Tab-separated table of C-alpha atoms in Angstrom:
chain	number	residue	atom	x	y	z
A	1	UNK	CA	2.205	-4.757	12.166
A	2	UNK	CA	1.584	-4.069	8.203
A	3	UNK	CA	4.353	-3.273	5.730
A	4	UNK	CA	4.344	-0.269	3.775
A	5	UNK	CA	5.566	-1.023	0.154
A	6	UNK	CA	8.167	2.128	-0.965
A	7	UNK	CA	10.182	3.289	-3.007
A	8	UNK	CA	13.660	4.882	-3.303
A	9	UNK	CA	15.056	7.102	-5.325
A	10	UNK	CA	17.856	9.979	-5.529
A	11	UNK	CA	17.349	13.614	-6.864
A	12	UNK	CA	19.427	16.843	-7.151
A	13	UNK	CA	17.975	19.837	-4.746
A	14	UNK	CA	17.074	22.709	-7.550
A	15	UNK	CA	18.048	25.992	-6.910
A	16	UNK	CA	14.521	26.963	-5.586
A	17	UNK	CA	14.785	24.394	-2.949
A	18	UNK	CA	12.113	21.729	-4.199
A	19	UNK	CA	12.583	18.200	-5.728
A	20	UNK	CA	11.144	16.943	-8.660
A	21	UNK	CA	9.991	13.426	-8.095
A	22	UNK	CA	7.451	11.752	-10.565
A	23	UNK	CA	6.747	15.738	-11.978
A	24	UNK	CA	5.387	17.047	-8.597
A	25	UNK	CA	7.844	19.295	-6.618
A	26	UNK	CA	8.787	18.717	-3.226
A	27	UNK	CA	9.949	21.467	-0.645
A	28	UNK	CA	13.626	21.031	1.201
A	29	UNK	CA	15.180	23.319	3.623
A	30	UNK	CA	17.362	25.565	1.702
A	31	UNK	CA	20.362	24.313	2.767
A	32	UNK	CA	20.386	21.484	0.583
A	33	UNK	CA	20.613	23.407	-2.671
A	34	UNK	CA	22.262	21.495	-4.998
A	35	UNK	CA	22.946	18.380	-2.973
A	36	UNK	CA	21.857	14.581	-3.839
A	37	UNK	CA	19.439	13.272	-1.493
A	38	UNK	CA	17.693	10.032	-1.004
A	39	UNK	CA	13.878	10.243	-1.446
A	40	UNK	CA	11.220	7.666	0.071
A	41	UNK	CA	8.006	7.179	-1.700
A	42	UNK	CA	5.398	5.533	-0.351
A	43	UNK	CA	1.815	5.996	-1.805
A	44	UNK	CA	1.054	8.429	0.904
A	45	UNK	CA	3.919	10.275	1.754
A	46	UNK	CA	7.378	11.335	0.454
A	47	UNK	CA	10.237	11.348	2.643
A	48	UNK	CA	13.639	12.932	1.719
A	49	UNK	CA	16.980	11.740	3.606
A	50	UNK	CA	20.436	13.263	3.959
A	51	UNK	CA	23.246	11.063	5.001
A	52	UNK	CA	20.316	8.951	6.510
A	53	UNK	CA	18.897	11.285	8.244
A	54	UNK	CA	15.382	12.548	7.456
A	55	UNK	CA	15.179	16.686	6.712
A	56	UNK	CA	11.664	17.049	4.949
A	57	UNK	CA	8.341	15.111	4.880
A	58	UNK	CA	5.153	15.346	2.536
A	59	UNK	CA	1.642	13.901	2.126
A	60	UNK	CA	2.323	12.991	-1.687
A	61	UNK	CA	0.900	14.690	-4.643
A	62	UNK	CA	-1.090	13.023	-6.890
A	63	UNK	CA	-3.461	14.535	-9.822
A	64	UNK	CA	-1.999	17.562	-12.452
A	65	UNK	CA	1.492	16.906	-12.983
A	66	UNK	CA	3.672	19.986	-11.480
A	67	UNK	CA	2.398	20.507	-8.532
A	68	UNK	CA	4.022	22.231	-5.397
A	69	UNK	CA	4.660	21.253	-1.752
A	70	UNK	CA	6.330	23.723	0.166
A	71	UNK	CA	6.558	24.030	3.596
A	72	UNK	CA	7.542	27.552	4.686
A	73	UNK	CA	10.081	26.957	7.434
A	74	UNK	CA	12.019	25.558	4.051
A	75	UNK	CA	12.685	29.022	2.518
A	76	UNK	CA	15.426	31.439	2.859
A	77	UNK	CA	14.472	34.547	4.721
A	78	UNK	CA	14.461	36.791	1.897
A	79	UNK	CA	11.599	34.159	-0.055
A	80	UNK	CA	9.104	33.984	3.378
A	81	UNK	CA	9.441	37.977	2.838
A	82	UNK	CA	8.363	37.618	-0.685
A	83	UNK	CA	5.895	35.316	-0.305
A	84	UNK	CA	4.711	36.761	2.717
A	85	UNK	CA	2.896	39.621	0.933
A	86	UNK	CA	-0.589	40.147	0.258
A	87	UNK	CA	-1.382	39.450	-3.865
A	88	UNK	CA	-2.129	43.445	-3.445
A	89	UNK	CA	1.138	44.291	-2.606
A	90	UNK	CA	2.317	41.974	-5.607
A	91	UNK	CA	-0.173	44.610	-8.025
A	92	UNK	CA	1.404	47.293	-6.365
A	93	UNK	CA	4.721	45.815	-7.603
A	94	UNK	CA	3.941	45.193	-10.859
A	95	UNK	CA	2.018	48.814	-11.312
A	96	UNK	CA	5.242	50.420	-10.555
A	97	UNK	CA	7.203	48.154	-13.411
A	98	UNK	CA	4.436	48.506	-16.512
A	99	UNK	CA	0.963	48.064	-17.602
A	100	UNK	CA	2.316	44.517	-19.149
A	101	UNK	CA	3.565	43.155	-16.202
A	102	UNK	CA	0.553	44.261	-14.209
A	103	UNK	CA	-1.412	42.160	-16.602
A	104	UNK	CA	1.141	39.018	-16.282
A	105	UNK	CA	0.623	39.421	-12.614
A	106	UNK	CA	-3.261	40.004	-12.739
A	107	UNK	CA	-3.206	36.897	-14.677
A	108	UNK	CA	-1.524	34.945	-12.581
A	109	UNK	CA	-3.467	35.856	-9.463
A	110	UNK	CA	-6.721	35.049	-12.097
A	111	UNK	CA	-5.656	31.693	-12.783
A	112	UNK	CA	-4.243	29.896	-10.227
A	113	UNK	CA	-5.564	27.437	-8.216
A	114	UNK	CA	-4.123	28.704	-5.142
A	115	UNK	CA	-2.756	32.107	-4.268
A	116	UNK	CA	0.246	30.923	-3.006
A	117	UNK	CA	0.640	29.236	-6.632
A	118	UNK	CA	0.419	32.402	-8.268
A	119	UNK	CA	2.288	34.213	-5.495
A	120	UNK	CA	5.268	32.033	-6.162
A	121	UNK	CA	5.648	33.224	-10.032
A	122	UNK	CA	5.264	36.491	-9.279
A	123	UNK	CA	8.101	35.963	-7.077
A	124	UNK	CA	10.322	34.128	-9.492
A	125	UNK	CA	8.866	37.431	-11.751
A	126	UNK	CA	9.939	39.861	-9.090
A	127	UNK	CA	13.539	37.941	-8.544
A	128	UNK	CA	14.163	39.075	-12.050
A	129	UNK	CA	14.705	42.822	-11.156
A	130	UNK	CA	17.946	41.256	-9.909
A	131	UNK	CA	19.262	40.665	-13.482
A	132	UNK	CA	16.924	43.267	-15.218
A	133	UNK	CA	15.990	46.314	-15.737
A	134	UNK	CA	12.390	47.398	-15.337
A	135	UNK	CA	12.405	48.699	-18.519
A	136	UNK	CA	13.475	45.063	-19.627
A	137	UNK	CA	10.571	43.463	-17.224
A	138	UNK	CA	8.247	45.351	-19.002
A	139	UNK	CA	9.349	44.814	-22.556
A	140	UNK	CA	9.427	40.589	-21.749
A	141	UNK	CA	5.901	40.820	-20.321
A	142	UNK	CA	4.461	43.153	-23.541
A	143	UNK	CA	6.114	40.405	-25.389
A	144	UNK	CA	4.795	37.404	-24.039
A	145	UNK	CA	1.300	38.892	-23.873
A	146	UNK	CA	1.585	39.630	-27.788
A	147	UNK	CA	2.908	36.189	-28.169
A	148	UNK	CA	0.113	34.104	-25.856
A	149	UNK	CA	-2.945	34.407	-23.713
A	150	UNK	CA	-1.086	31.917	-20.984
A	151	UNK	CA	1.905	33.731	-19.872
A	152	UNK	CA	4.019	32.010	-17.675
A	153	UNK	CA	7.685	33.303	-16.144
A	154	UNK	CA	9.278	30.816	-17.640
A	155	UNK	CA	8.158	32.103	-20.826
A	156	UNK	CA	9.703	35.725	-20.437
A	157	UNK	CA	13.299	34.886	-18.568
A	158	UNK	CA	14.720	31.760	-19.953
C-alpha cells in the first residue's frame, strides 16, 4: 500500500462557515462557527477534523488564490434559501433597492466565473439589509461605482 504525504494544520471556522487554508476557502457545516479544527492536507484533498472526528471533505483547490468550496448541506437554512435563487430573482432584488446596486449586482453576475460565485456576494450584499437601510445600500453601491470599475462587497460594508 502507498503513503500519502500530508499535512496538518489548525484554523478558526469564520463566521460564513468556510476555512481559509493556503488562501482558498473551505466549506464546514455551520455548526462549527467559530471553533478550532484540525485540517488535513494532502495534495488532493483537504480534510477537516473535530475532536478527531472527520465533519467535511474537499478535492483541494489549486490555481487563483481565494477560491470557494462549499458544499450545500454545510449552510444554514436561511443561506440554501438565498443561494437557492435564480441570478433573476437576485436583479429583481437589487431593482427594488437602486439603480446602483442593480449595477453592483449586474456586475457581479458579469464577472464571475461561476454563478454561484457571484450568487454568494450578492448574498453577503443582500445580508446587509439586516444592518442597513436601503436607502444606505444604495448610497454604498453609488459610491463604490464612483470610486472603481471592480466593485466588490467588501468594498461597500466594511
Amino acid at each position: 500500500m502507498a503513503y500519502k504525504m500530508s499535512e496538518w494544520k489548525t484554523a478558526k471556522v469564520r463566521p460564513d462557515y468556510h476555512i481559509s487554508v493556503e488562501s482558498m476557502f473551505y466549506s464546514v457545516p455551520y455548526e462549527y462557527i467559530n471553533r478550532q479544527v484540525e485540517v488535513k492536507l494532502s495534495d488532493d484533498l483537504v480534510e477537516v477534523y473535530f475532536n478527531h472526528m472527520r465533519v467535511a471533505s474537499h478535492k483541494r483547490l489549486y490555481g487563483k488564490f481565494g477560491q470557494l468550496s462549499t458544499i450545500r448541506d454545510h449552510m444554514p437554512d436561511n443561506h440554501k434559501l438565498y443561494v437557492d435563487q435564480p441570478p433573476e430573482a437576485a436583479l429583481e432584488w437589487a431593482e427594488s433597492i437602486g439603480s446602483s446596486t442593480l449595477n453592483v449586482v449586474q456586475y457581479f453576475l458579469g464577472t464571475s466565473q461561476a454563478e454561484k460565485q457571484a450568487l454568494q456576494s450578492i448574498f453577503s450584499l443582500k445580508k446587509s439589509e439586516r444592518r442597513y437601510t436601503k436607502y444606505e445600500i444604495e448610497r454604498a453601491c453609488k459610491m463604490i461605482i464612483s470610486m472603481t470599475t471592480r466593485p466588490t462587497v467588501f468594498m461597500a460594508f466594511y
